[in-house]
PDB file of N, CA and C in Angstrom:
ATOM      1  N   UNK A  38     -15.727   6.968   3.662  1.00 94.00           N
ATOM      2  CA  UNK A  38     -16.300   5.667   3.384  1.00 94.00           C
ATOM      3  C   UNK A  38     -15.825   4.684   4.446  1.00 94.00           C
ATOM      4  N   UNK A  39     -16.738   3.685   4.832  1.00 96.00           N
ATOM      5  CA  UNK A  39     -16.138   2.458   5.543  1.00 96.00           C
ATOM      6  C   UNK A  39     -16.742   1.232   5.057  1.00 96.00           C
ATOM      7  N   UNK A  40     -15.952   0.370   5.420  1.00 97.00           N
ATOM      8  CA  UNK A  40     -16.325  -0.553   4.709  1.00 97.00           C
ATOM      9  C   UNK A  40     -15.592  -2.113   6.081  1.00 97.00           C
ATOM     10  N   UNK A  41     -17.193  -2.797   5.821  1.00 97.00           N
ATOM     11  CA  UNK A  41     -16.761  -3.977   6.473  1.00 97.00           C
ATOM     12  C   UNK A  41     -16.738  -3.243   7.948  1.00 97.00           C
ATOM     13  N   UNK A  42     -16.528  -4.459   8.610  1.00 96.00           N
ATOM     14  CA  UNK A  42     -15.706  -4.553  10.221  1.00 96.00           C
ATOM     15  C   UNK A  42     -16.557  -5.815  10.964  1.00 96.00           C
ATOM     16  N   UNK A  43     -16.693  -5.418  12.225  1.00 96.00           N
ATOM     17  CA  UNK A  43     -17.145  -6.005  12.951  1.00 96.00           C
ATOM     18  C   UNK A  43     -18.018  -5.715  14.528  1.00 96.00           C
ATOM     19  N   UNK A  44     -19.634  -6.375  14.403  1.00 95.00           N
ATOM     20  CA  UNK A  44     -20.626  -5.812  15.251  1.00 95.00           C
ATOM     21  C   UNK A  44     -20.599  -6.018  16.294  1.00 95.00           C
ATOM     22  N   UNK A  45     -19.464  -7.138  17.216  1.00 95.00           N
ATOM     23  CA  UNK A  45     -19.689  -7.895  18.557  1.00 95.00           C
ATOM     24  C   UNK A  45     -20.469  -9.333  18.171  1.00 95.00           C
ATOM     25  N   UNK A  46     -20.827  -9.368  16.447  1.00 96.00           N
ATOM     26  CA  UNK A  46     -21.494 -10.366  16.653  1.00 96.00           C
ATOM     27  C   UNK A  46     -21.353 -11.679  15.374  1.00 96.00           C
ATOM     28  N   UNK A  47     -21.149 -10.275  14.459  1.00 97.00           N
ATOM     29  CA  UNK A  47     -20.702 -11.026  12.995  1.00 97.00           C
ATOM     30  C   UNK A  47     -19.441  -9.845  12.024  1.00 97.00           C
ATOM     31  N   UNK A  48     -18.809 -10.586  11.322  1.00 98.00           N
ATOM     32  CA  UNK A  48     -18.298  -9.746  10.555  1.00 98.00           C
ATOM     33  C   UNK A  48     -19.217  -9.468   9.160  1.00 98.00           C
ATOM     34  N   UNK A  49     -18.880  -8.523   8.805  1.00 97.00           N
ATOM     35  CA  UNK A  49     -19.310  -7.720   7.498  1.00 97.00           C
ATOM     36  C   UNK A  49     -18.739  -7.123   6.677  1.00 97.00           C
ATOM     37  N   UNK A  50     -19.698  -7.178   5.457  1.00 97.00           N
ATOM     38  CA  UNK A  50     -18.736  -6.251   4.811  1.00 97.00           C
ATOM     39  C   UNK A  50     -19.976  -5.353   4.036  1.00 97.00           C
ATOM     40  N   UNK A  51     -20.398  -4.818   4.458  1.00 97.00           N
ATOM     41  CA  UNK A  51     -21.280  -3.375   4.266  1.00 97.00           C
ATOM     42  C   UNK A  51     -20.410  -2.255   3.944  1.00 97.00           C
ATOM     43  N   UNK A  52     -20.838  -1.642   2.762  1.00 97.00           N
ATOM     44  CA  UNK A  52     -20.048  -0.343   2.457  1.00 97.00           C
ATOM     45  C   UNK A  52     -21.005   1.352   3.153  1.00 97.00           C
ATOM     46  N   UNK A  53     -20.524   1.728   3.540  1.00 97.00           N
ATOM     47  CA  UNK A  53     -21.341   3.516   3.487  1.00 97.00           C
ATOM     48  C   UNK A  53     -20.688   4.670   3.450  1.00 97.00           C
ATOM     49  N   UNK A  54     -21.187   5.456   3.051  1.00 96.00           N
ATOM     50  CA  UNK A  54     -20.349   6.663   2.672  1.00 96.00           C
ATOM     51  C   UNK A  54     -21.144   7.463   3.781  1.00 96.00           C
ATOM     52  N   UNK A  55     -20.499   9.102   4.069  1.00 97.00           N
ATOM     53  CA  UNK A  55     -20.581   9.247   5.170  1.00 97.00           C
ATOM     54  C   UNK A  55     -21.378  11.075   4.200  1.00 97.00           C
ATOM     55  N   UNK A  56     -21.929  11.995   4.561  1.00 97.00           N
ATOM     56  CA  UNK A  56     -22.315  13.214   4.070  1.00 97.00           C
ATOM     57  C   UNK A  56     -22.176  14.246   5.083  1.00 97.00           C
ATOM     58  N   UNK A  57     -21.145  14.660   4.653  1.00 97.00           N
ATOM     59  CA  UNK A  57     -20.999  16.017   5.871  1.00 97.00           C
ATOM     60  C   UNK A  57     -21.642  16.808   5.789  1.00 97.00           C
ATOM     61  N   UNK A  58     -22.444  17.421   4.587  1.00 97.00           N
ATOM     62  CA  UNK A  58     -23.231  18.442   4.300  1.00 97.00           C
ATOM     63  C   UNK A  58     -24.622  17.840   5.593  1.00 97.00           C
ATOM     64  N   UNK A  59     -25.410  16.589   5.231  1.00 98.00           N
ATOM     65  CA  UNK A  59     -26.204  16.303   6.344  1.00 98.00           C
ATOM     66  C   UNK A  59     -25.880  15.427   7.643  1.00 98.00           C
ATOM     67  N   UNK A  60     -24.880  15.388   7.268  1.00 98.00           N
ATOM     68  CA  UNK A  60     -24.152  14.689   8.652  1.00 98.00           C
ATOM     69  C   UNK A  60     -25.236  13.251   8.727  1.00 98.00           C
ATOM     70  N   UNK A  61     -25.109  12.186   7.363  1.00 98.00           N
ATOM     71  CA  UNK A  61     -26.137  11.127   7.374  1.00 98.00           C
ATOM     72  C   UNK A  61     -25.191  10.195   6.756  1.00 98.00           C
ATOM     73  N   UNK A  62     -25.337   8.498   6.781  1.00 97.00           N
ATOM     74  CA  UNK A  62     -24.396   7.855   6.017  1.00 97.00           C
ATOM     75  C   UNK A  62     -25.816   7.400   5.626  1.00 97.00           C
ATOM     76  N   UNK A  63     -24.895   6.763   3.865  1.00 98.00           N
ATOM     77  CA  UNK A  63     -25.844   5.876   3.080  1.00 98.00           C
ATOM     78  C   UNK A  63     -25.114   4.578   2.995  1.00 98.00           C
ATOM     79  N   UNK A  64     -25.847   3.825   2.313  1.00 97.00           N
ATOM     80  CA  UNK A  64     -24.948   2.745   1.487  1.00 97.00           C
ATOM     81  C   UNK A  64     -24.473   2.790   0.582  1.00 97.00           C
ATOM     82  N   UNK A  65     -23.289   2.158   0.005  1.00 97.00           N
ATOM     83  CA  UNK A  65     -22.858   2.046  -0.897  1.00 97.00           C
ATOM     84  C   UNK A  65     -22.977   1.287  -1.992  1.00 97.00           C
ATOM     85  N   UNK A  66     -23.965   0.625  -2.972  1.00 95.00           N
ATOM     86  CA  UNK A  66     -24.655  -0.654  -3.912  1.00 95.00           C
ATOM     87  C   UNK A  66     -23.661  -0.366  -5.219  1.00 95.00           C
ATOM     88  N   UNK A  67     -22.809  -1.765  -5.092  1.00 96.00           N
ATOM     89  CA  UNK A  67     -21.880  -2.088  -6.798  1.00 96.00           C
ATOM     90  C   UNK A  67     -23.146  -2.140  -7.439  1.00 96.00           C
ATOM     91  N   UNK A  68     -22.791  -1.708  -8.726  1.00 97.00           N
ATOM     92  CA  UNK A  68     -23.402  -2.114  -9.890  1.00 97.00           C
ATOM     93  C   UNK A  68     -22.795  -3.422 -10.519  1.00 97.00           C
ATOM     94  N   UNK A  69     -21.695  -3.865 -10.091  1.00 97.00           N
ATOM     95  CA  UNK A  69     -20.900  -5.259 -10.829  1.00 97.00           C
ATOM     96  C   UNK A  69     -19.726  -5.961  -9.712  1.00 97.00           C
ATOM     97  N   UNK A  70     -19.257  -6.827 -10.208  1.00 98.00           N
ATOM     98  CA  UNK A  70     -18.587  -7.288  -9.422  1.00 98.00           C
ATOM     99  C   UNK A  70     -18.413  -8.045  -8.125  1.00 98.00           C
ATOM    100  N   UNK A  71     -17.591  -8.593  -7.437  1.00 96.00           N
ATOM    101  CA  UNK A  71     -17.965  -9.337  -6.252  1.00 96.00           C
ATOM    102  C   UNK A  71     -16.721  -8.826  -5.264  1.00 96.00           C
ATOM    103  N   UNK A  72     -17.610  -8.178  -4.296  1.00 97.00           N
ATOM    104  CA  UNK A  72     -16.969  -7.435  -3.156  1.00 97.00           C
ATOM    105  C   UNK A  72     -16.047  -8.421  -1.981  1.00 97.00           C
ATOM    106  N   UNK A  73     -15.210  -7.790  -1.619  1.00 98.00           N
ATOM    107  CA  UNK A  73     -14.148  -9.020  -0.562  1.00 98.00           C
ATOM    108  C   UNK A  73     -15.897  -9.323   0.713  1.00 98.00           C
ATOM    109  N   UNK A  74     -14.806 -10.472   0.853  1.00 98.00           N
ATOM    110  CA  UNK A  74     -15.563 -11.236   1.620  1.00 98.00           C
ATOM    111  C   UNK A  74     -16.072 -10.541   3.224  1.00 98.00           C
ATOM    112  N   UNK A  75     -17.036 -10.621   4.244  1.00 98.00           N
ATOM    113  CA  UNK A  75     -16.667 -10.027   5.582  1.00 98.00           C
ATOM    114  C   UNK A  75     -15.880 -10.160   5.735  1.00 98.00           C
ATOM    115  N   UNK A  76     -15.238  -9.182   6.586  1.00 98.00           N
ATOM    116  CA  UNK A  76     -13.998  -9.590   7.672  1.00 98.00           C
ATOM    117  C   UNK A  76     -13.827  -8.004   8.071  1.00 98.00           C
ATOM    118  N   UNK A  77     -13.123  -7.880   9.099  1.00 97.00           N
ATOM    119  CA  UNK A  77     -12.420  -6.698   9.857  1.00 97.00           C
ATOM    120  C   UNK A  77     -11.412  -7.098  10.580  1.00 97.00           C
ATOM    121  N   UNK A  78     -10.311  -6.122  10.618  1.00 97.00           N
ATOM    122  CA  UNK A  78      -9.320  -5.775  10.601  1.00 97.00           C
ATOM    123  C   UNK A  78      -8.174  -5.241  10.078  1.00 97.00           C
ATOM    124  N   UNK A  79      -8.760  -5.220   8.607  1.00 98.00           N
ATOM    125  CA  UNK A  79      -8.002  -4.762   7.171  1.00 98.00           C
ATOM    126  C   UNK A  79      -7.547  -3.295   6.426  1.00 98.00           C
ATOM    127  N   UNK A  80      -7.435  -2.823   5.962  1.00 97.00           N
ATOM    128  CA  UNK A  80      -6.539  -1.800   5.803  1.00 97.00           C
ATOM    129  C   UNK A  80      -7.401  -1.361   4.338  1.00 97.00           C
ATOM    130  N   UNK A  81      -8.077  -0.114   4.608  1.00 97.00           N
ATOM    131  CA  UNK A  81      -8.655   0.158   3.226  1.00 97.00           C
ATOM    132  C   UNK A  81      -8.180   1.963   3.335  1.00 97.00           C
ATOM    133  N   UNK A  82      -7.667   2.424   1.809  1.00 97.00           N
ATOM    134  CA  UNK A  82      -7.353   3.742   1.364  1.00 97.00           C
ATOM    135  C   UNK A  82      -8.220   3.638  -0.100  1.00 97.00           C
ATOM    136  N   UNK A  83      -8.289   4.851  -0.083  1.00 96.00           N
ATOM    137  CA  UNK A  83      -9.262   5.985  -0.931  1.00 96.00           C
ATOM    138  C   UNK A  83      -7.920   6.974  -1.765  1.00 96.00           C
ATOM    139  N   UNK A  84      -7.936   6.393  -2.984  1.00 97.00           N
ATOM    140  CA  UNK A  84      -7.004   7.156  -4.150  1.00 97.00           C
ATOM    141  C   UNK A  84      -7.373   7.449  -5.244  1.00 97.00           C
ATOM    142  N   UNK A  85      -8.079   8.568  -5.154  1.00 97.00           N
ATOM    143  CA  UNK A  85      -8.877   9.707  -6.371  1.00 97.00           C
ATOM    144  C   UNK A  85      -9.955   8.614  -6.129  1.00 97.00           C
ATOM    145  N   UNK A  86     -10.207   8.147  -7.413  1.00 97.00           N
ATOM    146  CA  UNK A  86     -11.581   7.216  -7.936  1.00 97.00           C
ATOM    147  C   UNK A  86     -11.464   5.883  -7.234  1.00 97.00           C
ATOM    148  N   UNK A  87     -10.809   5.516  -6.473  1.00 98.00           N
ATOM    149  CA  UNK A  87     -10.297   4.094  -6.214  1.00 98.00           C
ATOM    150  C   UNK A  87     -10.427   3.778  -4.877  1.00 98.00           C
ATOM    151  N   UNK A  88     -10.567   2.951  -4.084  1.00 98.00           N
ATOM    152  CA  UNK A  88     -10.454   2.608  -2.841  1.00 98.00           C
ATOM    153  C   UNK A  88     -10.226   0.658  -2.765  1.00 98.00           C
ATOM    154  N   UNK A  89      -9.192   0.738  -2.054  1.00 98.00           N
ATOM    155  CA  UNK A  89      -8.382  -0.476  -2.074  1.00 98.00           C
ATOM    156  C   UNK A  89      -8.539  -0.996  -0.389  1.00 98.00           C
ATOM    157  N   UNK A  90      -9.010  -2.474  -0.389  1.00 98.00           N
ATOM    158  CA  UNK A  90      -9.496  -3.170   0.853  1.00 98.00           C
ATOM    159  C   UNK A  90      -8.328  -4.455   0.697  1.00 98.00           C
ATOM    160  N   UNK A  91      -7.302  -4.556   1.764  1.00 98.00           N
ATOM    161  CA  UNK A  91      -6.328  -5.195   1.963  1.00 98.00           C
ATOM    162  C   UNK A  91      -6.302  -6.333   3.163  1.00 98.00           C
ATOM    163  N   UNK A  92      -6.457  -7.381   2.761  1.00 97.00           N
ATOM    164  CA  UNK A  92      -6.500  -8.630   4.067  1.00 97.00           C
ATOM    165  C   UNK A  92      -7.593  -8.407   5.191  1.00 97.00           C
ATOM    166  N   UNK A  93      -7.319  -8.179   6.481  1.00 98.00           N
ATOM    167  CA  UNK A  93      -8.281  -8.750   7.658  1.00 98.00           C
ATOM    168  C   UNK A  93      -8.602  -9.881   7.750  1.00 98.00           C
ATOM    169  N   UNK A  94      -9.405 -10.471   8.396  1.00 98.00           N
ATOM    170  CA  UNK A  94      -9.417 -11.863   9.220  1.00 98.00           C
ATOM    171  C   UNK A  94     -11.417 -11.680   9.333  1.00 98.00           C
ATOM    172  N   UNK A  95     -11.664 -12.766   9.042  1.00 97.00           N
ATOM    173  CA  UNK A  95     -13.105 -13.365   9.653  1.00 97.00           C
ATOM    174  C   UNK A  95     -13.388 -13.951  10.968  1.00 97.00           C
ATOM    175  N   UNK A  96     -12.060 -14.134  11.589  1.00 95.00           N
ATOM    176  CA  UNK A  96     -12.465 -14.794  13.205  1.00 95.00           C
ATOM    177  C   UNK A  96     -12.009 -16.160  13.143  1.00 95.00           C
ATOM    178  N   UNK A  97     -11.544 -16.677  11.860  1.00 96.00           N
ATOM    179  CA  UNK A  97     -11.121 -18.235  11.458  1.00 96.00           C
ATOM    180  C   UNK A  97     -10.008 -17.757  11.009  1.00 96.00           C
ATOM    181  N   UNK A  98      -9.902 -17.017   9.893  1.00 97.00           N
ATOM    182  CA  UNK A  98      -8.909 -16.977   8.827  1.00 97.00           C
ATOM    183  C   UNK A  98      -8.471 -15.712   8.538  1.00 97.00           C
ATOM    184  N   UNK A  99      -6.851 -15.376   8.330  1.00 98.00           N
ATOM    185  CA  UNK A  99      -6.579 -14.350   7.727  1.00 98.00           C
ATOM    186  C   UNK A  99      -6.334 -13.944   6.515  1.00 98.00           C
ATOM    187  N   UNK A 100      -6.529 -12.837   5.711  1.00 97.00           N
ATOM    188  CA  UNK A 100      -6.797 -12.628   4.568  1.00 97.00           C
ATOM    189  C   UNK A 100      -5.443 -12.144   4.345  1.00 97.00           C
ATOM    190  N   UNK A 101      -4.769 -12.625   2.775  1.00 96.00           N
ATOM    191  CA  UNK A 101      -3.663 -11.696   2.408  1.00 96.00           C
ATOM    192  C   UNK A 101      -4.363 -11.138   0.659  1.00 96.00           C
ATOM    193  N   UNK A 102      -5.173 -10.673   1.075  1.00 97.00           N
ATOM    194  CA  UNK A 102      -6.198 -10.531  -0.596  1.00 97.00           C
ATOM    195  C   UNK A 102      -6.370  -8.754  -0.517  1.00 97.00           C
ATOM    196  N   UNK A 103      -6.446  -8.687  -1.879  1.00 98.00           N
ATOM    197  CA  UNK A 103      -6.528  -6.925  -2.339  1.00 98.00           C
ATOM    198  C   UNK A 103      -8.072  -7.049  -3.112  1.00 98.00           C
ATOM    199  N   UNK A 104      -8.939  -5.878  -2.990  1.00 98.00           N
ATOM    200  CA  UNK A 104      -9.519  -5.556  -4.035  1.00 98.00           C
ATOM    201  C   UNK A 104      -9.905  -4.339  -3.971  1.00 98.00           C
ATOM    202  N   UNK A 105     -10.649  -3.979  -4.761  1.00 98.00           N
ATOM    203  CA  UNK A 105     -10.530  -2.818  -5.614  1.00 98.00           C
ATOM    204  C   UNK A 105     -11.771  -1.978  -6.082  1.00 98.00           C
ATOM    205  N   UNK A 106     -12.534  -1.008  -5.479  1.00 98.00           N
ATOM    206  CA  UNK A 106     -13.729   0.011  -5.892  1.00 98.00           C
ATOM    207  C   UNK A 106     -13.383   0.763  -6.406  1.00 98.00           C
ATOM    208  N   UNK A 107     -14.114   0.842  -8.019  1.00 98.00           N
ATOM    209  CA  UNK A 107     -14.110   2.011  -8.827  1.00 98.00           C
ATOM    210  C   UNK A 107     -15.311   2.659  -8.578  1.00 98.00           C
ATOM    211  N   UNK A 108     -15.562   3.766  -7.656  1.00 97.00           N
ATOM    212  CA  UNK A 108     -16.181   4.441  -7.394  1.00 97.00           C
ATOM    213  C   UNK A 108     -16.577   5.367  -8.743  1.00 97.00           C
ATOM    214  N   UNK A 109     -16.165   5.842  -9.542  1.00 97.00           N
ATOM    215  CA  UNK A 109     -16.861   5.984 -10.907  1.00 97.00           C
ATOM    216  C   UNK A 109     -17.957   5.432 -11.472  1.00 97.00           C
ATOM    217  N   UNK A 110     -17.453   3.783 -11.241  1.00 97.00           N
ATOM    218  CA  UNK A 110     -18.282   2.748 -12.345  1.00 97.00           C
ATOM    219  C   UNK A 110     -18.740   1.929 -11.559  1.00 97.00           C
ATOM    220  N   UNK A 111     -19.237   2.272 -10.185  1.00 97.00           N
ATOM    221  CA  UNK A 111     -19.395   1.410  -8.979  1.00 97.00           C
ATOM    222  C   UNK A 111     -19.535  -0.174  -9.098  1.00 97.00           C
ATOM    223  N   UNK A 112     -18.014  -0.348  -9.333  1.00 98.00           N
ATOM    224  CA  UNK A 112     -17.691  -1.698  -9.562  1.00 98.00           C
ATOM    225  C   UNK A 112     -16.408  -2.353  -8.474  1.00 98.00           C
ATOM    226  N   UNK A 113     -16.952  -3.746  -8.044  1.00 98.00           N
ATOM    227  CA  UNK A 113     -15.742  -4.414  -7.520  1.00 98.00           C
ATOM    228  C   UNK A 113     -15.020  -5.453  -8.366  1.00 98.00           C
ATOM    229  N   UNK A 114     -13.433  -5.349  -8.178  1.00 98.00           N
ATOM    230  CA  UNK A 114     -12.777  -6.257  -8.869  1.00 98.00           C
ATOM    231  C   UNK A 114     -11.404  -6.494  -8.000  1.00 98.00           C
ATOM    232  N   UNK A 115     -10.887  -7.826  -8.013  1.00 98.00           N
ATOM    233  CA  UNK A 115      -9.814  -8.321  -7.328  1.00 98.00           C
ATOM    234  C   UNK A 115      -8.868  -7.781  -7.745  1.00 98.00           C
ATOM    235  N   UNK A 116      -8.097  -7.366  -6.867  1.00 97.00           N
ATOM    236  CA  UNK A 116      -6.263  -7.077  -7.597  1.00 97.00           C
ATOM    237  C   UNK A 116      -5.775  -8.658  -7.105  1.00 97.00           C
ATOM    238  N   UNK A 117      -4.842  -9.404  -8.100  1.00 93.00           N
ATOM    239  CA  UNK A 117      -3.969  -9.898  -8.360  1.00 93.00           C
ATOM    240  C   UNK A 117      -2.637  -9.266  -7.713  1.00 93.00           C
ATOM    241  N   UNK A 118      -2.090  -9.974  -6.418  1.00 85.00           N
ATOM    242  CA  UNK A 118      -0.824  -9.331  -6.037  1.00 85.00           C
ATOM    243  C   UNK A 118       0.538 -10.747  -6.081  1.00 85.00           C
ATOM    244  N   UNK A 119       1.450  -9.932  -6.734  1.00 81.00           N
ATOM    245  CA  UNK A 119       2.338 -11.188  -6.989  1.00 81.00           C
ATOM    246  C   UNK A 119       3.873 -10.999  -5.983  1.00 81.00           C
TER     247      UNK A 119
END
């Protein structure tokens, strides 16, 4: 999966998953929730059902924000980090 980055022109945050069987990416569409904002440079891992998108920067501002894909219930939700 990737998620977000940046084109040379704008940042994003587009999700796609990648298919090795056809060697094709799709998109990725939540059913709920509100996905982190564009940006690239950020730090995203994939744990079982879960994939966690950590800070990056928009070109103004840097992010110290977590959130959170339940790839199960194709839902986004913020983690709260204290």
């Amino acid at each position: 999966c990737v998620f977000g980055g940046y084109d040379s022109k704008r940042y994003l945050n587009d999700f796609h998953r990648f298919h090795f069987e056809t060697a094709t990416w799709s998109p990725i569409v939540a059913a709920s929730g509100t996905p982190p904002s564009p940006r690239g440079g950020h730090t995203a891992v994939v744990h079982r059902e879960l994939m966690f998108v950590f800070g990056g920067c928009d070109g103004w501002s840097y992010f110290n924000d977590c959130y959170v894909f339940n790839f199960e219930h194709a839902e986004w939700a913020a983690v709260r980090i204290t």
